[in-house]
Short mmCIF file of C-alpha atoms in Angstrom, two decimals:
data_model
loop_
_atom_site.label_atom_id
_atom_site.label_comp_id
_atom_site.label_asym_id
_atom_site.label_seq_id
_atom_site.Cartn_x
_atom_site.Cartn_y
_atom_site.Cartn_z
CA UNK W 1 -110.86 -10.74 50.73
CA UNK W 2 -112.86 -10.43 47.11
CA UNK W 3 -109.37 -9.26 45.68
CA UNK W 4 -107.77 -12.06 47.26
CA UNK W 5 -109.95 -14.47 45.54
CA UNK W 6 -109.50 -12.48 42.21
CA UNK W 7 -105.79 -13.01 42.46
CA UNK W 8 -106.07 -16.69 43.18
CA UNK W 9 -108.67 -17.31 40.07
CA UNK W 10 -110.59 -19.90 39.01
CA UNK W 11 -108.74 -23.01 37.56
CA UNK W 12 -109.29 -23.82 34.05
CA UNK W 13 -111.33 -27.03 34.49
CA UNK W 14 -114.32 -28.50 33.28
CA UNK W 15 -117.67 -28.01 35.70
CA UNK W 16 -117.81 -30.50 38.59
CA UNK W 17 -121.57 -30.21 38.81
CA UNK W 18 -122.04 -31.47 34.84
CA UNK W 19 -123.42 -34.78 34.48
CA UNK W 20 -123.06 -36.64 31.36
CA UNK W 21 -125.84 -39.37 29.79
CA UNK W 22 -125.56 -42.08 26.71
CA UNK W 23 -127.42 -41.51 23.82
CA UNK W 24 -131.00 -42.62 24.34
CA UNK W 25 -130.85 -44.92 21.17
CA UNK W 26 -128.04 -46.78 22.15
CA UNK W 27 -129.07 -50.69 22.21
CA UNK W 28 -129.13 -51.95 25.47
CA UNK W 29 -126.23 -54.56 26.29
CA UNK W 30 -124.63 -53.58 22.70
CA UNK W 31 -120.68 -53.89 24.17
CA UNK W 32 -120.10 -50.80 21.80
CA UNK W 33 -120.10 -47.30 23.19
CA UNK W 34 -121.30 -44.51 20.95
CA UNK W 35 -119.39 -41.23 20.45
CA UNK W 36 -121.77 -39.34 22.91
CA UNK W 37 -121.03 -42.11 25.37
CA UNK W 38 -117.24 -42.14 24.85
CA UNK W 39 -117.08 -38.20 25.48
CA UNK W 40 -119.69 -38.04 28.60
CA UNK W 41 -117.10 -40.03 30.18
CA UNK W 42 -113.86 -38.30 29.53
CA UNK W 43 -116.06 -35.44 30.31
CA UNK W 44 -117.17 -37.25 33.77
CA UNK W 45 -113.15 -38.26 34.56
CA UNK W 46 -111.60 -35.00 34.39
CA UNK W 47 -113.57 -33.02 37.07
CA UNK W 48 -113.00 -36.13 39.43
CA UNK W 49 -109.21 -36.01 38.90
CA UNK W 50 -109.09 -32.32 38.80
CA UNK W 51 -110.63 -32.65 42.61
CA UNK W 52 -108.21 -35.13 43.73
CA UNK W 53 -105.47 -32.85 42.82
CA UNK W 54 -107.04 -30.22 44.65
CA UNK W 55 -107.82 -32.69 47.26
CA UNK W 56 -103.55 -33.62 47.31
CA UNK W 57 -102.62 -30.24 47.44
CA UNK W 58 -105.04 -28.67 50.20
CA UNK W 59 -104.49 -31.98 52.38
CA UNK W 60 -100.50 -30.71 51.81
CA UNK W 61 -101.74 -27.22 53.22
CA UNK W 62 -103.13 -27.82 55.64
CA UNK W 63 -100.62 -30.92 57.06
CA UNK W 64 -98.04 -27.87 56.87
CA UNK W 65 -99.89 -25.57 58.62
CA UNK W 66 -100.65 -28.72 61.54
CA UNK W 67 -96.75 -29.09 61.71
CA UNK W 68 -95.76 -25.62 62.13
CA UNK W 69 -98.29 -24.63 64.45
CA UNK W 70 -97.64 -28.09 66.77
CA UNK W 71 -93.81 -27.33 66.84
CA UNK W 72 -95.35 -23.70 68.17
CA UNK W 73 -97.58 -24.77 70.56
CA UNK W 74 -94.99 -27.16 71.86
CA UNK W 75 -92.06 -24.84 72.59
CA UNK W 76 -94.25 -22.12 74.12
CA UNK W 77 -95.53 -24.74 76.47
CA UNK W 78 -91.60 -25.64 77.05
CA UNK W 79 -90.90 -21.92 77.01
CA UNK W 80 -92.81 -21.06 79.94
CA UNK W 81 -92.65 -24.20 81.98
CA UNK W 82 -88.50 -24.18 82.18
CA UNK W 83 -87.37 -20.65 80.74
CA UNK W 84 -89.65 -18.07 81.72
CA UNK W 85 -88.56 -16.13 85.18
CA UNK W 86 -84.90 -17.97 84.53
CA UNK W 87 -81.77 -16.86 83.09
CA UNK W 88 -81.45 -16.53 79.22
CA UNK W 89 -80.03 -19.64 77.58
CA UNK W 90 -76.62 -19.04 74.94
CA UNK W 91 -76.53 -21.38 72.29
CA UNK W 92 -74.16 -19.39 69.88
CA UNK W 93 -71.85 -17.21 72.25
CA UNK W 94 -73.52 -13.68 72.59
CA UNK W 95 -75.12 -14.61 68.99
CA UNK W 96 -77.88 -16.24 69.91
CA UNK W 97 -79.39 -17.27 72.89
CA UNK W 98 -83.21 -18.26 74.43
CA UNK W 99 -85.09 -15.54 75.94
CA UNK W 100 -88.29 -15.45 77.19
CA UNK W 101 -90.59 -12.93 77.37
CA UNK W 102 -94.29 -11.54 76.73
CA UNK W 103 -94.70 -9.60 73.24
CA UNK W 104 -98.03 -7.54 73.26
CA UNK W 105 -97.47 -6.29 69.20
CA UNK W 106 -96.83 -8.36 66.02
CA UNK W 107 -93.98 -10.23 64.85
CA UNK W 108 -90.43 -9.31 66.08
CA UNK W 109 -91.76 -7.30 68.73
CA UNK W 110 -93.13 -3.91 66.65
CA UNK W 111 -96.69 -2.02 67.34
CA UNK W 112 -97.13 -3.24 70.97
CA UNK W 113 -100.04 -0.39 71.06
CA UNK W 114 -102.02 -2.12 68.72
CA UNK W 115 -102.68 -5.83 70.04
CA UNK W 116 -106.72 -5.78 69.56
CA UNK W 117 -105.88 -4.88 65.67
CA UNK W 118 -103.07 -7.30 65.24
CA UNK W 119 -105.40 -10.27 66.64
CA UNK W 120 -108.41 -8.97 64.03
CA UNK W 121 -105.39 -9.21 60.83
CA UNK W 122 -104.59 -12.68 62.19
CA UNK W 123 -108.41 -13.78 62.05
CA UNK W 124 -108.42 -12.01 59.08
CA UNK W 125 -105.91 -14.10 57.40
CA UNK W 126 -106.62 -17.11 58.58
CA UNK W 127 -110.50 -16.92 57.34
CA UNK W 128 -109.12 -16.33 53.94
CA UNK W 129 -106.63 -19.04 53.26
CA UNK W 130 -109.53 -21.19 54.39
CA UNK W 131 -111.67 -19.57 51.37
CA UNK W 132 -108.77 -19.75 49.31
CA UNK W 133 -107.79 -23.90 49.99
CA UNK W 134 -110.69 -24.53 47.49
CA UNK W 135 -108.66 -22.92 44.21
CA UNK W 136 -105.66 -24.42 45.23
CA UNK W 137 -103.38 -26.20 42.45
CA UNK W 138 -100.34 -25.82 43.42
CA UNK W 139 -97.85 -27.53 45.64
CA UNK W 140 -95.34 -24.83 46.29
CA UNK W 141 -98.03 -22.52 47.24
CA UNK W 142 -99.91 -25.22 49.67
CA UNK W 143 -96.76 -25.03 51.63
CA UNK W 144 -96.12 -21.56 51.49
CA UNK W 145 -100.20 -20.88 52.49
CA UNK W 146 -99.76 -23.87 55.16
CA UNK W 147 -96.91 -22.23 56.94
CA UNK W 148 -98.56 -18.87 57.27
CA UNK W 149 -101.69 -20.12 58.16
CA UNK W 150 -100.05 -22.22 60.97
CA UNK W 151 -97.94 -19.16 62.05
CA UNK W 152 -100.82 -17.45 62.34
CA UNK W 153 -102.78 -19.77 64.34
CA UNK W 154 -100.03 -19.90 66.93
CA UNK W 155 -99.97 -16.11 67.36
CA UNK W 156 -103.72 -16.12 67.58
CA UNK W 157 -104.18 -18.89 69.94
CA UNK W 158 -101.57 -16.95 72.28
CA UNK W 159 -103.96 -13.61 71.39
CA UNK W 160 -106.82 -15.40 72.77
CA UNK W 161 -106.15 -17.70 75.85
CA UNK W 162 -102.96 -15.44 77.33
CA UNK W 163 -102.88 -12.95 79.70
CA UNK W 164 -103.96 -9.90 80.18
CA UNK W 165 -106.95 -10.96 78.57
CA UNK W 166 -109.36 -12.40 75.46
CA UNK W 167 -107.93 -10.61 72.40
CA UNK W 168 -105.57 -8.83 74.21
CA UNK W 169 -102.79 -11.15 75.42
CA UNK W 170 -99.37 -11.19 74.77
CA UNK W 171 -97.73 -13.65 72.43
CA UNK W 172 -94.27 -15.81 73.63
CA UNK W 173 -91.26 -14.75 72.42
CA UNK W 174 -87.78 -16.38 73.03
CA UNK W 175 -85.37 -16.53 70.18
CA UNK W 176 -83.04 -13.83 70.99
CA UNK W 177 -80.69 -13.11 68.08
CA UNK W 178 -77.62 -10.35 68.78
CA UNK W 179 -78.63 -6.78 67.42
CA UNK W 180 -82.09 -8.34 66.51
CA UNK W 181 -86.27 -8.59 68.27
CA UNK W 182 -87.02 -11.45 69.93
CA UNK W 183 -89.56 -13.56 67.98
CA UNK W 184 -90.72 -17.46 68.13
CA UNK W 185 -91.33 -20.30 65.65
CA UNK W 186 -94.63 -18.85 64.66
CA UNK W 187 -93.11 -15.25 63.56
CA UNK W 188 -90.65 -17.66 61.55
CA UNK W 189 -93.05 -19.64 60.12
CA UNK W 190 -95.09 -16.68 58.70
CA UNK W 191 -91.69 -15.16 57.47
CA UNK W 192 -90.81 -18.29 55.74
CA UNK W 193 -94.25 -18.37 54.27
CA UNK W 194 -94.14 -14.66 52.77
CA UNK W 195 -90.62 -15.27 51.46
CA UNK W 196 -91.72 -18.49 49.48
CA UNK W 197 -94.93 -16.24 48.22
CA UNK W 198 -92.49 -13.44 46.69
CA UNK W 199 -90.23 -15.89 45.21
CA UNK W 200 -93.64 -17.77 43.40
CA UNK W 201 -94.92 -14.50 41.96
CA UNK W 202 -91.20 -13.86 40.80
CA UNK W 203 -91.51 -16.60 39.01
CA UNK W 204 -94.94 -16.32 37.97
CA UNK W 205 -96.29 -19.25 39.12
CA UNK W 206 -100.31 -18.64 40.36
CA UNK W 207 -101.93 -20.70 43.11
CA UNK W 208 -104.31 -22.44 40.66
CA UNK W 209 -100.82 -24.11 38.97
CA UNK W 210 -100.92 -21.54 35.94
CA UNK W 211 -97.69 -19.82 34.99
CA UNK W 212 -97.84 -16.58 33.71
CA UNK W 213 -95.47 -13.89 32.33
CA UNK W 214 -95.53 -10.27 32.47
#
């Protein structure tokens, strides 16, 4: 998590906690604002707008990560109320078709043996994006951070209140592609998320806003 945060770094911007006074000899009522005066507030307005970009950007994050794990939430519920125990569903010829059914390991199915440590990574992940929200600058990377953290959520949630038990139960699965795992909106969501992620650091664009190049 430390290493996370190093990655992510702090953005270039003046100190939100510094406070900014008028010269004491100022006259009182003058209508003229001395130099000192005139700089404490530019100094004063640029950690206030520097937060409500921040403020834009994590509200972006985490409205992503809201949307992606509602649209999960809701299909599992649909998932087992009219598919599971039923017949799978075609929607493209043998290409793709629903399919439900209980996935005890991570995404696409793999490492059913190790549900207990897949839940932990999931907390895991989601306990560091929250850290992280707080040095974001960057709109590309608030989605791309909203749509794993909301993939993640709707694993976990699944992890904690599904059978067999607390920690332990088995995620919903039901997009069945030919030749391919089953996996659900969730799995796609974090997918989507790690794919943006790459294609940012290709670029070199950082979460703080900064563009590098190596």
């Amino acid at each position: 998590m430390a290493e996370a945060e190093r990655i992510i770094g702090t953005p270039d911007t003046p100190d939100e906690g510094g406070e900014h006074t008028a010269a004491a000899g100022a006259p009182a009522g003058s209508g003229a604002s001395t130099p000192a005066a005139a700089s404490g507030a530019g100094e004063q307005q640029a950690p206030a707008e520097a937060r409500g970009r921040r403020g834009r950007r994590i509200a972006l994050l985490f409205a992503v990560a809201a949307f992606a794990y509602a649209l999960d939430l809701i299909s599992k519920l649909l998932v087992v109320a009219k598919l599971e125990g039923h017949e799978p569903i075609r929607l493209v010829g043998d290409w793709l078709e629903l399919n439900a059914t209980r996935n005890p390991g991570a995404a696409f199915g793999f490492g059913a043996a190790f549900t207990i440590i897949f839940t932990l990574i999931a907390a895991a992940v989601i306990v560091v994006i929250m850290r992280l929200a707080r040095k974001l600058y960057s709109y590309p990377w608030a989605i791309a951070l909203g749509l794993l953290l909301g993939g993640a959520l709707g694993n976990l949630t699944d992890r904690i209140f599904r059978s067999p038990g607390v920690f332990e139960g088995k995620v919903v699965d039901f997009i069945a592609p030919k030749g391919f795992a089953v996996f659900n909106l969730a799995d796609s969501a974090i997918v989507c998320g790690g794919i943006l992620i790459v294609l940012l650091s290709f670029r070199g664009l950082d979460p703080d806003g900064t563009v590098h190049k190596d």
